[in-house]
Amino acid sequence: MADVARLDDTAVAGRLGRVDELLEQLEADPGPAARAAIETVRALTEIYGEALARVLDHADRRLADRLADDELLGHLLVLHEIHPDATDRRVARAVDVLRPAVRERGGDLELAGIDGGVARVRLTTKGCGSASAGLEEAVREALCAAAPELSGVERVKDPARPPAFVPLDTLTRRVAPAAPAAPAKEPT
């Protein structure tokens, strides 16, 4: 194979951003040339999707896994609805990858399930609310990147955990001392 200049992930992200900008411009233009350009992009996308599907048809499971693990190819496989792994498996794998980083920050992460296209996670954190919100957003972004077909990611509360605060009335309420016990009677 001849040496071909390859794009790194940053260059790919830049190209994808530019494609999005150009498509937005085309969609804003009501003219026939814009409609033809959009139709051309759709047709090319379908052809490339079919090509990817045929590659997967010829791949053994090990190669299919390697293709799916590549960030760009994985996204394209999801886009064309041909990813070899189900949504729940991809989300569970993403949670497994994220868990060590969350634990380094004193928290934990667990997938509670996926229901109606929404991934539900148990995320425990230590620290202030802004750090927790930042970590929650990072988890949301990572799970949506692993499974863009998700309609959302929600944090569920662990019902077994008590509230993190002590109600004020429990601190100000005084308990009356117990009355001394009556002396025991001696048997007669």
Coordinates of N, CA, C and O in Angstrom, one line a residue:
M1 N 0.9 -1.2 0.0 CA 0.0 0.0 0.0 C 0.9 1.2 0.0 O 1.8 1.3 0.8
A2 N 0.6 2.2 -0.9 CA 1.4 3.4 -0.9 C 1.2 4.3 0.3 O 0.2 4.2 1.0
D3 N 2.2 5.0 0.6 CA 2.1 6.0 1.8 C 1.1 7.0 1.4 O 1.2 7.8 0.5
V4 N 0.1 7.1 2.2 CA -1.0 8.1 2.1 C -1.1 8.9 3.3 O -1.0 8.4 4.4
A5 N -1.1 10.2 3.1 CA -1.2 11.1 4.3 C -2.6 10.8 5.0 O -3.6 10.7 4.4
R6 N -2.5 10.5 6.3 CA -3.6 10.2 7.1 C -4.0 11.4 8.0 O -3.2 12.2 8.4
L7 N -5.3 11.5 8.3 CA -5.8 12.5 9.2 C -5.8 12.1 10.6 O -6.3 11.0 10.9
D8 N -5.2 12.9 11.5 CA -5.4 12.5 12.9 C -6.7 12.9 13.4 O -7.5 13.5 12.7
D9 N -7.1 12.5 14.6 CA -8.4 12.8 15.2 C -8.8 14.2 15.2 O -9.9 14.6 15.0
T10 N -7.8 15.1 15.5 CA -8.1 16.5 15.5 C -8.5 17.0 14.1 O -9.4 17.8 13.9
A11 N -7.7 16.6 13.1 CA -8.0 17.0 11.7 C -9.4 16.4 11.3 O -10.2 17.1 10.6
V12 N -9.7 15.2 11.7 CA -11.0 14.6 11.3 C -12.1 15.5 12.0 O -13.1 15.8 11.3
A13 N -12.0 15.8 13.3 CA -13.0 16.7 14.0 C -13.1 18.0 13.3 O -14.3 18.5 13.1
G14 N -12.0 18.6 12.8 CA -12.1 19.9 12.1 C -12.9 19.7 10.8 O -13.7 20.6 10.4
R15 N -12.6 18.6 10.1 CA -13.3 18.4 8.8 C -14.8 18.2 9.0 O -15.6 18.7 8.3
L16 N -15.1 17.4 10.1 CA -16.5 17.2 10.4 C -17.3 18.5 10.8 O -18.4 18.7 10.4
G17 N -16.6 19.3 11.5 CA -17.2 20.6 11.9 C -17.4 21.5 10.6 O -18.5 22.1 10.5
R18 N -16.5 21.4 9.7 CA -16.6 22.2 8.5 C -17.8 21.6 7.6 O -18.6 22.4 7.0
V19 N -17.9 20.3 7.6 CA -19.0 19.7 6.8 C -20.3 20.2 7.4 O -21.3 20.5 6.7
D20 N -20.4 20.2 8.7 CA -21.7 20.6 9.4 C -22.0 22.1 9.0 O -23.1 22.4 8.7
E21 N -21.0 22.9 9.0 CA -21.2 24.3 8.7 C -21.7 24.4 7.2 O -22.6 25.2 7.0
L22 N -21.1 23.7 6.3 CA -21.5 23.8 4.9 C -22.9 23.3 4.7 O -23.7 23.8 3.9
L23 N -23.2 22.2 5.4 CA -24.6 21.6 5.3 C -25.6 22.6 5.8 O -26.7 22.7 5.3
E24 N -25.3 23.3 6.9 CA -26.2 24.3 7.5 C -26.4 25.4 6.5 O -27.5 25.9 6.3
Q25 N -25.4 25.8 5.8 CA -25.5 26.9 4.8 C -26.4 26.4 3.6 O -27.2 27.2 3.2
L26 N -26.2 25.2 3.2 CA -27.0 24.6 2.1 C -28.4 24.5 2.5 O -29.3 24.8 1.7
E27 N -28.7 24.1 3.7 CA -30.1 23.9 4.2 C -30.8 25.2 4.3 O -32.0 25.3 4.2
A28 N -30.0 26.3 4.6 CA -30.6 27.6 4.7 C -30.9 28.2 3.3 O -31.7 29.2 3.2
D29 N -30.4 27.7 2.3 CA -30.6 28.2 0.9 C -31.7 27.4 0.3 O -31.6 26.2 0.1
P30 N -32.8 28.1 -0.1 CA -33.9 27.4 -0.6 C -33.8 27.0 -2.1 O -34.7 26.4 -2.7
G31 N -32.7 27.4 -2.7 CA -32.6 27.2 -4.2 C -32.4 25.8 -4.7 O -32.0 24.9 -3.9
P32 N -32.6 25.5 -6.0 CA -32.4 24.2 -6.5 C -31.0 23.6 -6.4 O -30.8 22.4 -6.3
A33 N -30.0 24.5 -6.5 CA -28.6 24.0 -6.4 C -28.3 23.5 -5.0 O -27.7 22.4 -4.9
A34 N -28.9 24.1 -4.0 CA -28.7 23.7 -2.6 C -29.4 22.4 -2.4 O -28.8 21.4 -1.8
R35 N -30.6 22.2 -2.9 CA -31.4 21.0 -2.8 C -30.6 19.8 -3.5 O -30.5 18.7 -3.0
A36 N -30.0 20.1 -4.7 CA -29.3 19.1 -5.4 C -28.0 18.7 -4.6 O -27.7 17.5 -4.6
A37 N -27.4 19.7 -4.0 CA -26.1 19.4 -3.2 C -26.5 18.5 -2.0 O -25.7 17.6 -1.7
I38 N -27.6 18.8 -1.3 CA -28.0 18.1 -0.2 C -28.3 16.6 -0.6 O -28.0 15.7 0.1
E39 N -29.0 16.5 -1.7 CA -29.4 15.2 -2.2 C -28.1 14.4 -2.6 O -28.1 13.2 -2.3
T40 N -27.2 15.1 -3.1 CA -25.9 14.4 -3.5 C -25.2 13.9 -2.2 O -24.7 12.7 -2.2
V41 N -25.1 14.7 -1.2 CA -24.5 14.3 0.1 C -25.3 13.1 0.6 O -24.6 12.1 1.1
R42 N -26.6 13.1 0.6 CA -27.4 12.0 1.1 C -27.1 10.7 0.3 O -26.9 9.6 0.9
A43 N -27.0 10.8 -1.0 CA -26.7 9.6 -1.8 C -25.3 9.1 -1.5 O -25.2 7.9 -1.4
L44 N -24.4 10.0 -1.4 CA -23.0 9.5 -1.1 C -22.9 8.9 0.2 O -22.2 7.9 0.4
T45 N -23.6 9.4 1.2 CA -23.7 8.9 2.5 C -24.2 7.5 2.5 O -23.7 6.5 3.2
E46 N -25.3 7.3 1.7 CA -25.9 5.9 1.6 C -24.9 4.9 1.0 O -24.8 3.8 1.4
I47 N -24.2 5.4 0.0 CA -23.3 4.5 -0.7 C -22.1 4.1 0.2 O -21.8 3.0 0.3
Y48 N -21.6 5.1 1.0 CA -20.5 4.8 1.9 C -21.0 3.9 3.0 O -20.3 3.0 3.5
G49 N -22.3 4.1 3.4 CA -22.8 3.2 4.5 C -23.0 1.8 4.0 O -22.6 0.8 4.7
E50 N -23.4 1.6 2.7 CA -23.5 0.3 2.1 C -22.1 -0.3 2.0 O -21.9 -1.5 2.3
A51 N -21.1 0.5 1.7 CA -19.7 0.0 1.6 C -19.2 -0.5 3.0 O -18.6 -1.6 3.1
L52 N -19.5 0.3 4.0 CA -19.1 -0.2 5.4 C -19.8 -1.4 5.8 O -19.2 -2.3 6.4
A53 N -21.1 -1.5 5.4 CA -21.9 -2.8 5.7 C -21.2 -4.0 5.1 O -21.1 -5.1 5.7
R54 N -20.8 -3.8 3.8 CA -20.2 -4.9 3.1 C -18.8 -5.3 3.7 O -18.5 -6.5 3.8
V55 N -18.1 -4.3 4.2 CA -16.8 -4.6 4.9 C -17.1 -5.4 6.1 O -16.5 -6.4 6.4
L56 N -18.1 -5.1 6.9 CA -18.5 -5.9 8.1 C -19.0 -7.3 7.7 O -18.7 -8.2 8.4
D57 N -19.7 -7.4 6.6 CA -20.1 -8.7 6.1 C -18.9 -9.6 5.9 O -19.0 -10.8 6.1
H58 N -17.8 -9.1 5.5 CA -16.6 -9.9 5.2 C -15.6 -10.0 6.3 O -14.7 -10.8 6.3
A59 N -15.9 -9.3 7.4 CA -15.0 -9.2 8.5 C -15.3 -10.3 9.6 O -16.5 -10.7 9.8
D60 N -14.3 -10.9 10.2 CA -14.6 -11.8 11.3 C -14.8 -10.9 12.5 O -14.7 -9.7 12.5
R61 N -15.2 -11.5 13.6 CA -15.6 -10.8 14.8 C -14.5 -9.9 15.3 O -14.7 -8.8 15.8
R62 N -13.3 -10.5 15.3 CA -12.1 -9.7 15.8 C -11.9 -8.4 15.0 O -11.7 -7.3 15.6
L63 N -12.0 -8.5 13.7 CA -11.8 -7.3 12.9 C -13.0 -6.4 13.1 O -12.8 -5.2 13.2
A64 N -14.2 -6.9 13.1 CA -15.4 -6.1 13.4 C -15.2 -5.3 14.7 O -15.6 -4.1 14.7
D65 N -14.7 -5.9 15.7 CA -14.5 -5.3 17.0 C -13.5 -4.2 16.9 O -13.6 -3.1 17.4
R66 N -12.4 -4.4 16.1 CA -11.4 -3.4 15.9 C -11.9 -2.2 15.2 O -11.6 -1.1 15.5
L67 N -12.7 -2.5 14.2 CA -13.3 -1.4 13.4 C -14.2 -0.6 14.3 O -14.2 0.7 14.3
A68 N -15.1 -1.3 15.1 CA -16.0 -0.6 15.9 C -15.3 0.2 17.0 O -15.9 1.2 17.5
D69 N -14.2 -0.2 17.5 CA -13.4 0.5 18.6 C -12.8 1.7 18.1 O -12.4 2.6 18.9
D70 N -12.5 1.9 16.8 CA -12.0 3.1 16.2 C -13.1 4.2 16.4 O -14.2 4.0 15.9
E71 N -12.7 5.3 16.9 CA -13.7 6.3 17.2 C -14.5 6.8 16.0 O -15.7 6.8 15.9
L72 N -13.7 7.1 14.9 CA -14.4 7.6 13.7 C -15.2 6.5 13.0 O -16.4 6.7 12.7
L73 N -14.7 5.3 12.9 CA -15.4 4.2 12.3 C -16.6 3.8 13.1 O -17.7 3.5 12.6
G74 N -16.4 3.8 14.4 CA -17.5 3.5 15.3 C -18.7 4.4 15.1 O -19.8 4.0 15.1
H75 N -18.4 5.7 15.0 CA -19.5 6.7 14.8 C -20.2 6.5 13.5 O -21.4 6.6 13.4
L76 N -19.4 6.2 12.4 CA -20.0 5.9 11.1 C -20.8 4.6 11.1 O -21.9 4.6 10.5
L77 N -20.4 3.6 11.9 CA -21.2 2.4 12.0 C -22.5 2.7 12.7 O -23.5 2.1 12.3
V78 N -22.5 3.5 13.7 CA -23.7 3.9 14.4 C -24.6 4.7 13.5 O -25.8 4.5 13.4
L79 N -24.0 5.7 12.7 CA -24.8 6.5 11.8 C -25.5 5.7 10.8 O -26.7 6.0 10.5
H80 N -24.9 4.6 10.3 CA -25.5 3.8 9.3 C -26.3 2.6 9.9 O -26.7 1.7 9.2
E81 N -26.4 2.6 11.2 CA -27.1 1.6 12.0 C -26.6 0.2 11.7 O -27.4 -0.8 11.5
I82 N -25.3 0.0 11.6 CA -24.7 -1.3 11.3 C -23.6 -1.6 12.4 O -22.8 -2.5 12.2
H83 N -23.6 -0.9 13.5 CA -22.6 -1.2 14.5 C -22.8 -2.6 15.0 O -23.9 -3.0 15.3
P84 N -21.7 -3.4 15.1 CA -21.9 -4.7 15.6 C -22.3 -4.9 17.0 O -22.8 -6.0 17.4
D85 N -22.2 -3.9 17.8 CA -22.6 -4.0 19.2 C -23.9 -3.2 19.5 O -24.0 -2.1 18.9
A86 N -24.7 -3.8 20.3 CA -26.0 -3.1 20.7 C -25.7 -1.9 21.5 O -24.6 -1.8 22.1
T87 N -26.6 -1.0 21.6 CA -26.5 0.3 22.3 C -26.1 0.0 23.8 O -25.2 0.6 24.3
D88 N -26.8 -1.0 24.4 CA -26.5 -1.2 25.8 C -25.1 -1.7 26.1 O -24.4 -1.3 27.0
R89 N -24.5 -2.5 25.1 CA -23.2 -2.9 25.3 C -22.2 -1.8 25.1 O -21.2 -1.7 25.8
R90 N -22.4 -0.9 24.2 CA -21.5 0.2 24.0 C -21.5 1.2 25.1 O -20.5 1.7 25.6
V91 N -22.7 1.4 25.7 CA -22.8 2.3 26.9 C -22.2 1.6 28.1 O -21.4 2.3 28.8
A92 N -22.4 0.3 28.3 CA -21.7 -0.3 29.4 C -20.2 -0.3 29.3 O -19.5 -0.1 30.3
R93 N -19.7 -0.5 28.1 CA -18.3 -0.4 27.9 C -17.8 1.0 28.2 O -16.7 1.2 28.8
A94 N -18.5 2.1 27.8 CA -18.1 3.4 28.0 C -18.1 3.7 29.5 O -17.2 4.4 30.0
V95 N -19.1 3.2 30.3 CA -19.1 3.3 31.7 C -17.9 2.6 32.3 O -17.2 3.2 33.2
D96 N -17.5 1.4 31.8 CA -16.4 0.7 32.3 C -15.1 1.5 32.1 O -14.2 1.5 33.0
V97 N -15.0 2.2 31.0 CA -13.8 3.0 30.7 C -13.7 4.2 31.6 O -12.7 4.6 32.0
L98 N -14.9 4.8 31.9 CA -15.0 6.1 32.7 C -14.8 5.8 34.2 O -14.3 6.7 34.9
R99 N -15.2 4.6 34.6 CA -15.2 4.4 36.1 C -13.9 4.7 36.8 O -13.9 5.3 37.8
P100 N -12.7 4.2 36.2 CA -11.5 4.5 37.0 C -11.2 6.0 37.1 O -10.7 6.4 38.2
A101 N -11.5 6.8 36.2 CA -11.3 8.2 36.3 C -12.2 8.8 37.3 O -11.9 9.7 38.1
V102 N -13.5 8.3 37.4 CA -14.4 8.8 38.4 C -14.0 8.4 39.8 O -14.0 9.2 40.7
R103 N -13.4 7.2 39.9 CA -13.0 6.7 41.2 C -11.7 7.5 41.7 O -11.6 7.7 42.9
E104 N -10.9 7.9 40.7 CA -9.7 8.7 41.1 C -10.2 10.0 41.7 O -9.4 10.6 42.5
R105 N -11.3 10.5 41.4 CA -11.9 11.7 42.0 C -12.7 11.5 43.2 O -13.5 12.3 43.7
G106 N -12.7 10.2 43.7 CA -13.4 9.9 44.9 C -14.9 9.5 44.7 O -15.6 9.4 45.7
G107 N -15.3 9.2 43.5 CA -16.7 8.9 43.3 C -16.8 7.5 42.7 O -15.8 6.7 42.8
D108 N -17.9 7.2 42.1 CA -18.1 5.9 41.5 C -19.2 6.1 40.4 O -20.0 7.1 40.4
L109 N -19.2 5.2 39.4 CA -20.1 5.3 38.3 C -20.6 3.9 38.0 O -19.8 2.9 37.9
E110 N -21.9 3.8 37.8 CA -22.6 2.5 37.5 C -23.7 2.7 36.5 O -24.4 3.7 36.6
L111 N -23.9 1.9 35.5 CA -25.0 1.9 34.6 C -26.2 1.3 35.3 O -26.1 0.1 35.6
A112 N -27.3 2.0 35.5 CA -28.5 1.5 36.1 C -29.4 0.9 35.0 O -30.2 0.0 35.3
G113 N -29.2 1.3 33.8 CA -30.0 0.7 32.7 C -30.3 1.7 31.6 O -29.9 2.9 31.7
I114 N -30.9 1.2 30.6 CA -31.3 2.1 29.4 C -32.8 1.8 29.2 O -33.2 0.7 29.1
D115 N -33.5 2.9 29.2 CA -35.0 2.8 29.1 C -35.5 3.9 28.1 O -35.2 5.1 28.4
G116 N -36.1 3.5 27.1 CA -36.7 4.5 26.1 C -35.6 5.4 25.5 O -35.9 6.5 25.3
G117 N -34.4 4.8 25.3 CA -33.4 5.6 24.6 C -32.6 6.5 25.6 O -31.8 7.3 25.2
V118 N -32.9 6.4 26.9 CA -32.2 7.2 27.9 C -31.4 6.3 28.8 O -31.9 5.4 29.4
A119 N -30.1 6.6 28.9 CA -29.2 5.8 29.7 C -29.3 6.4 31.1 O -29.3 7.7 31.3
R120 N -29.5 5.6 32.1 CA -29.6 6.0 33.5 C -28.3 5.5 34.2 O -28.0 4.3 34.2
V121 N -27.7 6.4 34.9 CA -26.4 6.1 35.6 C -26.5 6.5 37.1 O -27.2 7.5 37.4
R122 N -25.8 5.7 37.9 CA -25.6 6.1 39.3 C -24.2 6.7 39.4 O -23.3 6.0 39.1
L123 N -24.2 8.0 39.7 CA -22.9 8.7 39.8 C -22.8 9.3 41.2 O -23.6 10.1 41.6
T124 N -21.8 8.8 41.9 CA -21.5 9.4 43.2 C -20.3 10.2 43.1 O -19.3 9.8 42.4
T125 N -20.3 11.3 43.8 CA -19.2 12.2 43.7 C -18.9 12.8 45.1 O -19.7 12.8 46.0
K126 N -17.7 13.3 45.2 CA -17.3 14.1 46.4 C -16.9 15.5 46.0 O -16.5 15.7 44.8
G127 N -17.1 16.4 46.8 CA -16.8 17.8 46.5 C -18.0 18.6 46.3 O -19.1 18.2 46.5
C128 N -17.7 19.8 45.8 CA -18.8 20.8 45.7 C -19.6 20.5 44.5 O -19.3 19.7 43.6
G129 N -20.8 21.2 44.4 CA -21.7 21.0 43.3 C -21.2 21.2 41.9 O -21.6 20.6 41.0
S130 N -20.3 22.2 41.8 CA -19.9 22.6 40.5 C -18.9 21.5 39.9 O -19.0 21.1 38.7
A131 N -18.1 20.9 40.8 CA -17.3 19.8 40.4 C -18.1 18.6 40.0 O -17.9 17.9 39.0
S132 N -19.2 18.3 40.8 CA -20.1 17.2 40.5 C -20.8 17.5 39.2 O -20.9 16.5 38.4
A133 N -21.2 18.7 38.9 CA -21.9 19.0 37.7 C -21.0 18.8 36.5 O -21.4 18.3 35.4
G134 N -19.7 19.2 36.6 CA -18.8 19.0 35.6 C -18.5 17.6 35.2 O -18.4 17.2 34.1
L135 N -18.4 16.8 36.3 CA -18.2 15.3 36.1 C -19.4 14.7 35.5 O -19.3 13.9 34.6
E136 N -20.6 15.1 35.9 CA -21.8 14.6 35.3 C -21.9 14.9 33.8 O -22.3 14.1 33.0
E137 N -21.6 16.1 33.5 CA -21.6 16.5 32.0 C -20.5 15.7 31.2 O -20.8 15.3 30.1
A138 N -19.4 15.5 31.8 CA -18.4 14.7 31.1 C -18.9 13.3 30.9 O -18.6 12.7 29.8
V139 N -19.5 12.7 31.9 CA -20.1 11.4 31.7 C -21.2 11.4 30.6 O -21.2 10.5 29.7
R140 N -22.0 12.4 30.6 CA -23.1 12.5 29.6 C -22.5 12.6 28.2 O -22.9 11.9 27.3
E141 N -21.5 13.4 28.0 CA -20.8 13.5 26.7 C -20.2 12.2 26.3 O -20.3 11.9 25.1
A142 N -19.5 11.6 27.2 CA -18.8 10.3 26.8 C -19.8 9.2 26.4 O -19.6 8.5 25.4
L143 N -21.0 9.1 27.1 CA -21.9 8.1 26.8 C -22.7 8.4 25.5 O -22.9 7.5 24.7
C144 N -22.9 9.7 25.3 CA -23.6 10.1 24.0 C -22.6 9.9 22.8 O -23.0 9.6 21.7
A145 N -21.3 10.0 23.1 CA -20.3 9.8 22.0 C -20.3 8.3 21.7 O -20.1 7.9 20.5
A146 N -20.4 7.4 22.7 CA -20.4 6.0 22.5 C -21.7 5.5 21.9 O -21.6 4.5 21.1
A147 N -22.8 6.2 22.1 CA -24.1 5.8 21.6 C -24.9 7.0 21.2 O -25.7 7.4 22.0
P148 N -24.6 7.6 20.1 CA -25.2 8.8 19.7 C -26.7 8.7 19.5 O -27.5 9.7 19.5
E149 N -27.2 7.5 19.4 CA -28.6 7.3 19.2 C -29.4 7.5 20.5 O -30.6 7.5 20.5
L150 N -28.7 7.6 21.7 CA -29.4 7.9 22.9 C -30.1 9.2 22.9 O -29.5 10.2 22.3
S151 N -31.2 9.3 23.5 CA -31.9 10.6 23.5 C -31.5 11.4 24.7 O -31.8 12.6 24.9
G152 N -30.8 10.7 25.7 CA -30.4 11.4 26.9 C -29.6 10.5 27.8 O -29.6 9.3 27.7
V153 N -29.0 11.2 28.8 CA -28.4 10.4 29.9 C -28.9 11.1 31.2 O -28.8 12.3 31.3
E154 N -29.4 10.3 32.1 CA -30.0 10.8 33.4 C -29.2 10.2 34.5 O -28.9 9.0 34.5
R155 N -29.0 11.0 35.5 CA -28.4 10.6 36.8 C -29.6 10.1 37.7 O -30.5 10.9 38.0
V156 N -29.5 8.9 38.2 CA -30.5 8.4 39.2 C -29.9 8.4 40.6 O -28.7 8.2 40.7
K157 N -30.7 8.7 41.5 CA -30.3 8.7 42.9 C -30.3 7.3 43.5 O -31.2 6.6 43.1
D158 N -29.4 7.0 44.3 CA -29.4 5.7 45.0 C -30.3 5.8 46.1 O -30.1 6.5 47.1
P159 N -31.5 5.0 46.1 CA -32.4 5.2 47.2 C -31.9 4.7 48.5 O -32.4 5.1 49.6
A160 N -30.9 3.9 48.5 CA -30.3 3.4 49.8 C -29.5 4.4 50.5 O -29.2 4.3 51.7
R161 N -29.1 5.4 49.8 CA -28.2 6.4 50.5 C -29.0 7.4 51.2 O -30.0 8.0 50.7
P162 N -28.6 7.7 52.5 CA -29.4 8.8 53.2 C -29.0 10.2 52.6 O -28.0 10.3 51.9
P163 N -29.8 11.1 53.0 CA -29.5 12.5 52.5 C -28.2 12.9 53.0 O -27.7 12.5 54.1
A164 N -27.5 13.8 52.3 CA -26.2 14.3 52.6 C -26.2 15.4 53.7 O -25.2 15.9 54.1
F165 N -27.4 15.8 54.1 CA -27.5 16.9 55.1 C -28.3 16.4 56.3 O -29.0 15.4 56.2
V166 N -28.1 17.1 57.4 CA -28.8 16.8 58.6 C -29.9 17.9 58.8 O -29.6 19.0 58.8
P167 N -31.2 17.5 58.8 CA -32.2 18.5 59.0 C -32.0 19.3 60.3 O -31.6 18.8 61.3
L168 N -32.3 20.6 60.1 CA -32.1 21.6 61.2 C -32.9 21.2 62.5 O -32.3 21.3 63.6
D169 N -34.1 20.7 62.3 CA -34.9 20.4 63.5 C -34.3 19.3 64.3 O -34.5 19.2 65.5
T170 N -33.5 18.4 63.7 CA -32.9 17.3 64.5 C -31.8 17.8 65.4 O -31.4 17.2 66.4
L171 N -31.2 19.0 65.0 CA -30.1 19.5 65.8 C -30.6 20.4 66.9 O -30.0 20.6 67.9
T172 N -31.8 21.0 66.8 CA -32.3 21.9 67.8 C -33.3 21.2 68.8 O -33.6 21.8 69.8
R173 N -33.8 20.0 68.5 CA -34.7 19.3 69.3 C -34.0 18.7 70.5 O -32.9 18.1 70.3
R174 N -34.4 18.9 71.7 CA -33.8 18.3 72.9 C -34.6 17.2 73.4 O -35.9 17.3 73.4
V175 N -34.0 16.1 73.7 CA -34.7 15.0 74.3 C -34.6 15.1 75.8 O -33.6 15.3 76.4
A176 N -35.8 14.9 76.4 CA -35.9 15.0 77.9 C -35.2 13.8 78.5 O -35.2 12.7 77.9
P177 N -34.4 14.0 79.6 CA -33.7 12.9 80.2 C -34.7 11.9 80.7 O -35.8 12.2 81.1
A178 N -34.3 10.7 80.7 CA -35.2 9.6 81.2 C -35.3 9.7 82.7 O -34.3 10.0 83.4
A179 N -36.4 9.3 83.2 CA -36.6 9.3 84.7 C -35.8 8.2 85.3 O -35.6 7.1 84.6
P180 N -35.2 8.4 86.5 CA -34.4 7.4 87.1 C -35.3 6.1 87.3 O -36.4 6.2 87.6
A181 N -34.6 5.0 87.2 CA -35.4 3.7 87.4 C -35.7 3.6 88.9 O -34.9 3.9 89.8
A182 N -36.8 3.0 89.2 CA -37.2 2.7 90.6 C -36.3 1.6 91.1 O -36.0 0.7 90.4
P183 N -36.0 1.8 92.4 CA -35.2 0.7 93.0 C -35.9 -0.6 93.0 O -37.1 -0.7 93.1
A184 N -35.2 -1.7 92.8 CA -35.8 -3.0 92.8 C -36.2 -3.4 94.2 O -35.5 -3.1 95.1
K185 N -37.4 -4.1 94.2 CA -37.9 -4.6 95.5 C -37.2 -5.9 95.9 O -37.0 -6.7 95.0
E186 N -36.9 -6.0 97.2 CA -36.3 -7.3 97.6 C -37.4 -8.3 97.8 O -38.5 -8.0 98.3
P187 N -37.2 -9.5 97.5 CA -38.2 -10.5 97.7 C -38.5 -10.7 99.2 O -37.6 -10.7 100.0
T188 N -39.7 -10.9 99.5 CA -40.1 -11.1 100.9 C -40.3 -12.5 101.3 O -40.4 -13.5 100.7

